[in-house]
Amino acid sequence: MHWLTQTFTSSIGKKALMATSGLLLGFFVLVHMLGNTTTFAGREVFIAYAEALHAYDSLLIVFELVLLAFFLGHVISALSLALANRAARPTPYAVKADAGGRTLASRSMLYSGLVVLVFLVVHVFQFKFGNRESLSVDLIRQILQQPLFALFYLVGALAVALHISHGFWSLWQSLGVEHPKYNPALRGGAVGLAIVTGLMFSLIPVAVLLFPRFLL
């Protein structure tokens, strides 16, 4: 087990852990996004989708625990790498050049990640441990018809999109999957995926807030 400890405490090991966990978490985000699109098919379809998920509660609990383990691994490795980088370079560069491919998304990865963390904690608290007497579809309406919560979910969707736009690009680098021939496609795919994800997660709070009969 000594080699395993050395692997995941090294910089390369932490990057690999962050990339792998990020890939799996990203896959979950995509599945969750696709599930959420059932809201636009009508109330009955969304309720059927939610009931189908909860028909396997035992498996769902196991899945949630595995997801939590990946999430904690991702957060811990990201914070550890950020602290190590800051310790290695305590004085910021006098000039911040973007020539090396630095973008808003790459510069704000730690901050967008922290916003996503806060967003997820609130989201899980509201929908997992919130009003248990309401159907999930009614709970969505109760929460998102409040302008402040609708805005909060829009900010969360933006943070998720921003995080994905660089995260999906950088994970290929961390895993050693890159080539000058394919890099533009990988980068463009990451940005396109981020835009679609951000838009899809944003549509629900906007629809609930602007259209009173949505999901009735």
PDB file of C-alpha atoms in Angstrom:
ATOM      1  CA  MET A   1       0.000   0.000   0.000  1.00  0.00           C
ATOM      2  CA  HIS A   2       3.048   2.257   0.329  1.00  0.00           C
ATOM      3  CA  TRP A   3       3.246   2.731  -3.456  1.00  0.00           C
ATOM      4  CA  LEU A   4      -0.441   3.666  -3.544  1.00  0.00           C
ATOM      5  CA  THR A   5       0.065   6.300  -0.850  1.00  0.00           C
ATOM      6  CA  GLN A   6       3.074   7.715  -2.690  1.00  0.00           C
ATOM      7  CA  THR A   7       1.132   7.806  -5.949  1.00  0.00           C
ATOM      8  CA  PHE A   8      -1.809   9.805  -4.624  1.00  0.00           C
ATOM      9  CA  THR A   9       0.323  12.157  -2.540  1.00  0.00           C
ATOM     10  CA  SER A  10       2.514  13.088  -5.518  1.00  0.00           C
ATOM     11  CA  SER A  11       1.653  15.984  -7.811  1.00  0.00           C
ATOM     12  CA  ILE A  12       1.148  13.652 -10.783  1.00  0.00           C
ATOM     13  CA  GLY A  13      -1.031  11.318  -8.721  1.00  0.00           C
ATOM     14  CA  LYS A  14      -3.196  14.187  -7.486  1.00  0.00           C
ATOM     15  CA  LYS A  15      -3.639  15.494 -11.023  1.00  0.00           C
ATOM     16  CA  ALA A  16      -4.617  12.023 -12.224  1.00  0.00           C
ATOM     17  CA  LEU A  17      -7.086  11.659  -9.340  1.00  0.00           C
ATOM     18  CA  MET A  18      -8.573  15.081 -10.026  1.00  0.00           C
ATOM     19  CA  ALA A  19      -8.866  14.339 -13.757  1.00  0.00           C
ATOM     20  CA  THR A  20     -10.395  10.888 -13.301  1.00  0.00           C
ATOM     21  CA  SER A  21     -12.863  11.997 -10.631  1.00  0.00           C
ATOM     22  CA  GLY A  22     -13.689  15.066 -12.710  1.00  0.00           C
ATOM     23  CA  LEU A  23     -14.444  12.894 -15.725  1.00  0.00           C
ATOM     24  CA  LEU A  24     -16.800  10.666 -13.721  1.00  0.00           C
ATOM     25  CA  LEU A  25     -18.465  13.648 -12.064  1.00  0.00           C
ATOM     26  CA  GLY A  26     -18.843  15.278 -15.464  1.00  0.00           C
ATOM     27  CA  PHE A  27     -20.548  12.135 -16.755  1.00  0.00           C
ATOM     28  CA  PHE A  28     -22.983  12.342 -13.833  1.00  0.00           C
ATOM     29  CA  VAL A  29     -23.668  16.013 -14.602  1.00  0.00           C
ATOM     30  CA  LEU A  30     -24.539  15.094 -18.191  1.00  0.00           C
ATOM     31  CA  VAL A  31     -26.866  12.268 -17.091  1.00  0.00           C
ATOM     32  CA  HIS A  32     -28.483  14.585 -14.526  1.00  0.00           C
ATOM     33  CA  MET A  33     -28.902  17.265 -17.190  1.00  0.00           C
ATOM     34  CA  LEU A  34     -30.585  14.801 -19.556  1.00  0.00           C
ATOM     35  CA  GLY A  35     -32.877  13.684 -16.740  1.00  0.00           C
ATOM     36  CA  ASN A  36     -33.807  17.279 -16.024  1.00  0.00           C
ATOM     37  CA  THR A  37     -34.887  17.792 -19.630  1.00  0.00           C
ATOM     38  CA  THR A  38     -37.925  15.603 -18.880  1.00  0.00           C
ATOM     39  CA  THR A  39     -39.390  18.666 -17.146  1.00  0.00           C
ATOM     40  CA  PHE A  40     -40.054  20.104 -20.627  1.00  0.00           C
ATOM     41  CA  ALA A  41     -42.036  16.989 -21.588  1.00  0.00           C
ATOM     42  CA  GLY A  42     -44.622  17.783 -18.925  1.00  0.00           C
ATOM     43  CA  ARG A  43     -45.436  17.124 -15.303  1.00  0.00           C
ATOM     44  CA  GLU A  44     -46.440  13.468 -15.752  1.00  0.00           C
ATOM     45  CA  VAL A  45     -43.255  12.582 -17.630  1.00  0.00           C
ATOM     46  CA  PHE A  46     -41.031  14.198 -15.009  1.00  0.00           C
ATOM     47  CA  ILE A  47     -42.897  12.477 -12.145  1.00  0.00           C
ATOM     48  CA  ALA A  48     -42.513   9.129 -13.946  1.00  0.00           C
ATOM     49  CA  TYR A  49     -38.777   9.791 -14.323  1.00  0.00           C
ATOM     50  CA  ALA A  50     -38.408  10.659 -10.608  1.00  0.00           C
ATOM     51  CA  GLU A  51     -40.409   7.584  -9.550  1.00  0.00           C
ATOM     52  CA  ALA A  52     -38.271   5.359 -11.785  1.00  0.00           C
ATOM     53  CA  LEU A  53     -35.140   6.630 -10.049  1.00  0.00           C
ATOM     54  CA  HIS A  54     -36.526   6.020  -6.571  1.00  0.00           C
ATOM     55  CA  ALA A  55     -37.751   2.540  -7.477  1.00  0.00           C
ATOM     56  CA  TYR A  56     -34.183   1.398  -6.801  1.00  0.00           C
ATOM     57  CA  ASP A  57     -33.524   3.253  -3.543  1.00  0.00           C
ATOM     58  CA  SER A  58     -30.898   0.761  -2.301  1.00  0.00           C
ATOM     59  CA  LEU A  59     -28.838   1.060  -5.474  1.00  0.00           C
ATOM     60  CA  LEU A  60     -29.384   4.805  -5.451  1.00  0.00           C
ATOM     61  CA  ILE A  61     -27.875   5.088  -1.958  1.00  0.00           C
ATOM     62  CA  VAL A  62     -24.806   3.098  -3.048  1.00  0.00           C
ATOM     63  CA  PHE A  63     -24.464   5.272  -6.145  1.00  0.00           C
ATOM     64  CA  GLU A  64     -24.733   8.452  -4.060  1.00  0.00           C
ATOM     65  CA  LEU A  65     -22.012   7.230  -1.671  1.00  0.00           C
ATOM     66  CA  VAL A  66     -19.700   6.413  -4.587  1.00  0.00           C
ATOM     67  CA  LEU A  67     -20.460   9.815  -6.107  1.00  0.00           C
ATOM     68  CA  LEU A  68     -19.684  11.500  -2.781  1.00  0.00           C
ATOM     69  CA  ALA A  69     -16.325   9.671  -2.604  1.00  0.00           C
ATOM     70  CA  PHE A  70     -15.396  10.890  -6.099  1.00  0.00           C
ATOM     71  CA  PHE A  71     -16.550  14.402  -5.248  1.00  0.00           C
ATOM     72  CA  LEU A  72     -14.467  14.532  -2.062  1.00  0.00           C
ATOM     73  CA  GLY A  73     -11.468  13.133  -3.924  1.00  0.00           C
ATOM     74  CA  HIS A  74     -11.860  15.802  -6.593  1.00  0.00           C
ATOM     75  CA  VAL A  75     -12.175  18.656  -4.092  1.00  0.00           C
ATOM     76  CA  ILE A  76      -9.312  17.498  -1.851  1.00  0.00           C
ATOM     77  CA  SER A  77      -6.910  16.923  -4.743  1.00  0.00           C
ATOM     78  CA  ALA A  78      -7.828  20.285  -6.308  1.00  0.00           C
ATOM     79  CA  LEU A  79      -7.313  22.216  -3.071  1.00  0.00           C
ATOM     80  CA  SER A  80      -4.077  20.348  -2.356  1.00  0.00           C
ATOM     81  CA  LEU A  81      -2.672  21.174  -5.795  1.00  0.00           C
ATOM     82  CA  ALA A  82      -3.774  24.814  -5.502  1.00  0.00           C
ATOM     83  CA  LEU A  83      -2.059  25.196  -2.118  1.00  0.00           C
ATOM     84  CA  ALA A  84       1.086  23.480  -3.393  1.00  0.00           C
ATOM     85  CA  ASN A  85       1.218  25.778  -6.431  1.00  0.00           C
ATOM     86  CA  ARG A  86       0.752  28.845  -4.255  1.00  0.00           C
ATOM     87  CA  ALA A  87       3.483  27.704  -1.853  1.00  0.00           C
ATOM     88  CA  ALA A  88       5.859  27.122  -4.753  1.00  0.00           C
ATOM     89  CA  ARG A  89       5.154  30.605  -6.134  1.00  0.00           C
ATOM     90  CA  PRO A  90       4.265  32.863  -3.188  1.00  0.00           C
ATOM     91  CA  THR A  91       4.812  36.049  -5.216  1.00  0.00           C
ATOM     92  CA  PRO A  92       2.502  36.497  -8.216  1.00  0.00           C
ATOM     93  CA  TYR A  93       4.038  37.212 -11.589  1.00  0.00           C
ATOM     94  CA  ALA A  94       4.321  40.909 -12.363  1.00  0.00           C
ATOM     95  CA  VAL A  95       2.742  40.334 -15.767  1.00  0.00           C
ATOM     96  CA  LYS A  96      -0.127  37.919 -16.298  1.00  0.00           C
ATOM     97  CA  ALA A  97       0.140  36.931 -19.922  1.00  0.00           C
ATOM     98  CA  ASP A  98      -2.532  34.945 -21.724  1.00  0.00           C
ATOM     99  CA  ALA A  99      -0.121  33.746 -24.389  1.00  0.00           C
ATOM    100  CA  GLY A 100       0.114  30.286 -22.854  1.00  0.00           C
ATOM    101  CA  GLY A 101      -3.556  29.567 -23.425  1.00  0.00           C
ATOM    102  CA  ARG A 102      -4.759  31.075 -20.145  1.00  0.00           C
ATOM    103  CA  THR A 103      -8.455  31.893 -20.246  1.00  0.00           C
ATOM    104  CA  LEU A 104     -11.055  33.235 -17.847  1.00  0.00           C
ATOM    105  CA  ALA A 105     -12.163  29.642 -17.193  1.00  0.00           C
ATOM    106  CA  SER A 106      -8.641  28.404 -16.436  1.00  0.00           C
ATOM    107  CA  ARG A 107      -7.816  31.360 -14.179  1.00  0.00           C
ATOM    108  CA  SER A 108     -11.042  30.969 -12.208  1.00  0.00           C
ATOM    109  CA  MET A 109     -11.102  27.165 -11.800  1.00  0.00           C
ATOM    110  CA  LEU A 110     -10.633  27.298  -8.018  1.00  0.00           C
ATOM    111  CA  TYR A 111     -13.272  30.009  -7.604  1.00  0.00           C
ATOM    112  CA  SER A 112     -15.822  28.433  -9.941  1.00  0.00           C
ATOM    113  CA  GLY A 113     -15.212  25.140  -8.122  1.00  0.00           C
ATOM    114  CA  LEU A 114     -15.958  26.763  -4.773  1.00  0.00           C
ATOM    115  CA  VAL A 115     -19.162  28.295  -6.164  1.00  0.00           C
ATOM    116  CA  VAL A 116     -20.175  24.855  -7.486  1.00  0.00           C
ATOM    117  CA  LEU A 117     -19.447  23.368  -4.046  1.00  0.00           C
ATOM    118  CA  VAL A 118     -21.743  25.889  -2.307  1.00  0.00           C
ATOM    119  CA  PHE A 119     -24.357  25.403  -5.017  1.00  0.00           C
ATOM    120  CA  LEU A 120     -24.334  21.614  -4.602  1.00  0.00           C
ATOM    121  CA  VAL A 121     -24.596  21.784  -0.814  1.00  0.00           C
ATOM    122  CA  VAL A 122     -27.671  24.034  -1.050  1.00  0.00           C
ATOM    123  CA  HIS A 123     -29.156  21.990  -3.905  1.00  0.00           C
ATOM    124  CA  VAL A 124     -28.774  18.667  -2.068  1.00  0.00           C
ATOM    125  CA  PHE A 125     -30.127  20.155   1.156  1.00  0.00           C
ATOM    126  CA  GLN A 126     -33.204  21.520  -0.620  1.00  0.00           C
ATOM    127  CA  PHE A 127     -34.075  18.529  -2.786  1.00  0.00           C
ATOM    128  CA  LYS A 128     -32.700  15.627  -0.762  1.00  0.00           C
ATOM    129  CA  PHE A 129     -33.470  16.756   2.781  1.00  0.00           C
ATOM    130  CA  GLY A 130     -36.034  19.471   2.132  1.00  0.00           C
ATOM    131  CA  ASN A 131     -39.825  19.274   2.203  1.00  0.00           C
ATOM    132  CA  ARG A 132     -40.419  15.502   2.091  1.00  0.00           C
ATOM    133  CA  GLU A 133     -44.191  15.953   1.828  1.00  0.00           C
ATOM    134  CA  SER A 134     -44.035  17.639  -1.569  1.00  0.00           C
ATOM    135  CA  LEU A 135     -43.649  15.863  -4.878  1.00  0.00           C
ATOM    136  CA  SER A 136     -40.277  16.691  -6.427  1.00  0.00           C
ATOM    137  CA  VAL A 137     -42.016  18.565  -9.233  1.00  0.00           C
ATOM    138  CA  ASP A 138     -43.902  20.760  -6.742  1.00  0.00           C
ATOM    139  CA  LEU A 139     -40.717  21.351  -4.758  1.00  0.00           C
ATOM    140  CA  ILE A 140     -39.023  22.614  -7.924  1.00  0.00           C
ATOM    141  CA  ARG A 141     -41.798  25.147  -8.394  1.00  0.00           C
ATOM    142  CA  GLN A 142     -41.820  26.212  -4.728  1.00  0.00           C
ATOM    143  CA  ILE A 143     -38.097  26.916  -4.749  1.00  0.00           C
ATOM    144  CA  LEU A 144     -37.553  28.379  -8.214  1.00  0.00           C
ATOM    145  CA  GLN A 145     -40.570  30.684  -8.130  1.00  0.00           C
ATOM    146  CA  GLN A 146     -38.604  32.695  -5.581  1.00  0.00           C
ATOM    147  CA  PRO A 147     -36.485  35.174  -7.593  1.00  0.00           C
ATOM    148  CA  LEU A 148     -33.457  34.967  -5.273  1.00  0.00           C
ATOM    149  CA  PHE A 149     -33.312  31.180  -5.512  1.00  0.00           C
ATOM    150  CA  ALA A 150     -33.874  31.317  -9.272  1.00  0.00           C
ATOM    151  CA  LEU A 151     -30.923  33.721  -9.522  1.00  0.00           C
ATOM    152  CA  PHE A 152     -28.875  31.444  -7.249  1.00  0.00           C
ATOM    153  CA  TYR A 153     -29.519  28.486  -9.555  1.00  0.00           C
ATOM    154  CA  LEU A 154     -28.617  30.552 -12.608  1.00  0.00           C
ATOM    155  CA  VAL A 155     -25.303  31.526 -10.991  1.00  0.00           C
ATOM    156  CA  GLY A 156     -24.744  27.861 -10.121  1.00  0.00           C
ATOM    157  CA  ALA A 157     -25.404  26.834 -13.734  1.00  0.00           C
ATOM    158  CA  LEU A 158     -22.943  29.473 -14.951  1.00  0.00           C
ATOM    159  CA  ALA A 159     -20.297  28.254 -12.499  1.00  0.00           C
ATOM    160  CA  VAL A 160     -20.802  24.627 -13.600  1.00  0.00           C
ATOM    161  CA  ALA A 161     -20.464  25.643 -17.269  1.00  0.00           C
ATOM    162  CA  LEU A 162     -17.337  27.715 -16.588  1.00  0.00           C
ATOM    163  CA  HIS A 163     -15.772  24.885 -14.604  1.00  0.00           C
ATOM    164  CA  ILE A 164     -16.562  22.304 -17.283  1.00  0.00           C
ATOM    165  CA  SER A 165     -15.251  24.456 -20.136  1.00  0.00           C
ATOM    166  CA  HIS A 166     -11.696  24.256 -18.808  1.00  0.00           C
ATOM    167  CA  GLY A 167     -12.009  21.093 -16.740  1.00  0.00           C
ATOM    168  CA  PHE A 168     -12.914  18.833 -19.659  1.00  0.00           C
ATOM    169  CA  TRP A 169     -10.061  20.270 -21.687  1.00  0.00           C
ATOM    170  CA  SER A 170      -7.423  20.029 -18.965  1.00  0.00           C
ATOM    171  CA  LEU A 171      -8.357  16.490 -17.863  1.00  0.00           C
ATOM    172  CA  TRP A 172      -7.177  15.145 -21.233  1.00  0.00           C
ATOM    173  CA  GLN A 173      -3.832  16.838 -20.621  1.00  0.00           C
ATOM    174  CA  SER A 174      -3.619  15.395 -17.119  1.00  0.00           C
ATOM    175  CA  LEU A 175      -4.331  11.908 -18.474  1.00  0.00           C
ATOM    176  CA  GLY A 176      -1.804  12.368 -21.279  1.00  0.00           C
ATOM    177  CA  VAL A 177      -4.429  12.357 -24.026  1.00  0.00           C
ATOM    178  CA  GLU A 178      -3.415  15.267 -26.230  1.00  0.00           C
ATOM    179  CA  HIS A 179      -1.968  15.911 -29.665  1.00  0.00           C
ATOM    180  CA  PRO A 180      -1.592  19.140 -31.686  1.00  0.00           C
ATOM    181  CA  LYS A 181      -3.810  17.605 -34.349  1.00  0.00           C
ATOM    182  CA  TYR A 182      -6.680  16.894 -31.964  1.00  0.00           C
ATOM    183  CA  ASN A 183      -6.260  19.617 -29.329  1.00  0.00           C
ATOM    184  CA  PRO A 184      -8.480  22.187 -31.126  1.00  0.00           C
ATOM    185  CA  ALA A 185     -11.287  19.604 -31.347  1.00  0.00           C
ATOM    186  CA  LEU A 186     -10.889  18.655 -27.676  1.00  0.00           C
ATOM    187  CA  ARG A 187     -10.899  22.302 -26.608  1.00  0.00           C
ATOM    188  CA  GLY A 188     -13.848  23.151 -28.842  1.00  0.00           C
ATOM    189  CA  GLY A 189     -15.724  20.102 -27.594  1.00  0.00           C
ATOM    190  CA  ALA A 190     -15.168  21.156 -23.989  1.00  0.00           C
ATOM    191  CA  VAL A 191     -16.460  24.680 -24.676  1.00  0.00           C
ATOM    192  CA  GLY A 192     -19.451  23.374 -26.639  1.00  0.00           C
ATOM    193  CA  LEU A 193     -20.311  20.906 -23.885  1.00  0.00           C
ATOM    194  CA  ALA A 194     -20.068  23.678 -21.289  1.00  0.00           C
ATOM    195  CA  ILE A 195     -22.403  25.939 -23.273  1.00  0.00           C
ATOM    196  CA  VAL A 196     -25.019  23.214 -23.727  1.00  0.00           C
ATOM    197  CA  THR A 197     -24.809  22.211 -20.047  1.00  0.00           C
ATOM    198  CA  GLY A 198     -25.074  25.796 -18.817  1.00  0.00           C
ATOM    199  CA  LEU A 199     -28.037  26.540 -21.071  1.00  0.00           C
ATOM    200  CA  MET A 200     -29.931  23.378 -20.174  1.00  0.00           C
ATOM    201  CA  PHE A 201     -29.511  23.905 -16.425  1.00  0.00           C
ATOM    202  CA  SER A 202     -30.461  27.584 -16.808  1.00  0.00           C
ATOM    203  CA  LEU A 203     -33.664  26.931 -18.750  1.00  0.00           C
ATOM    204  CA  ILE A 204     -35.507  25.332 -15.832  1.00  0.00           C
ATOM    205  CA  PRO A 205     -35.254  28.258 -13.333  1.00  0.00           C
ATOM    206  CA  VAL A 206     -36.020  30.700 -16.145  1.00  0.00           C
ATOM    207  CA  ALA A 207     -39.089  28.686 -17.234  1.00  0.00           C
ATOM    208  CA  VAL A 208     -40.405  28.309 -13.675  1.00  0.00           C
ATOM    209  CA  LEU A 209     -39.902  31.991 -12.937  1.00  0.00           C
ATOM    210  CA  LEU A 210     -41.337  33.404 -16.159  1.00  0.00           C
ATOM    211  CA  PHE A 211     -44.109  30.911 -16.951  1.00  0.00           C
ATOM    212  CA  PRO A 212     -46.450  30.415 -13.945  1.00  0.00           C
ATOM    213  CA  ARG A 213     -48.066  27.299 -15.411  1.00  0.00           C
ATOM    214  CA  PHE A 214     -44.784  25.507 -16.108  1.00  0.00           C
ATOM    215  CA  LEU A 215     -44.904  22.005 -14.554  1.00  0.00           C
ATOM    216  CA  LEU A 216     -48.541  22.401 -13.449  1.00  0.00           C
TER     217      LEU A 216
END
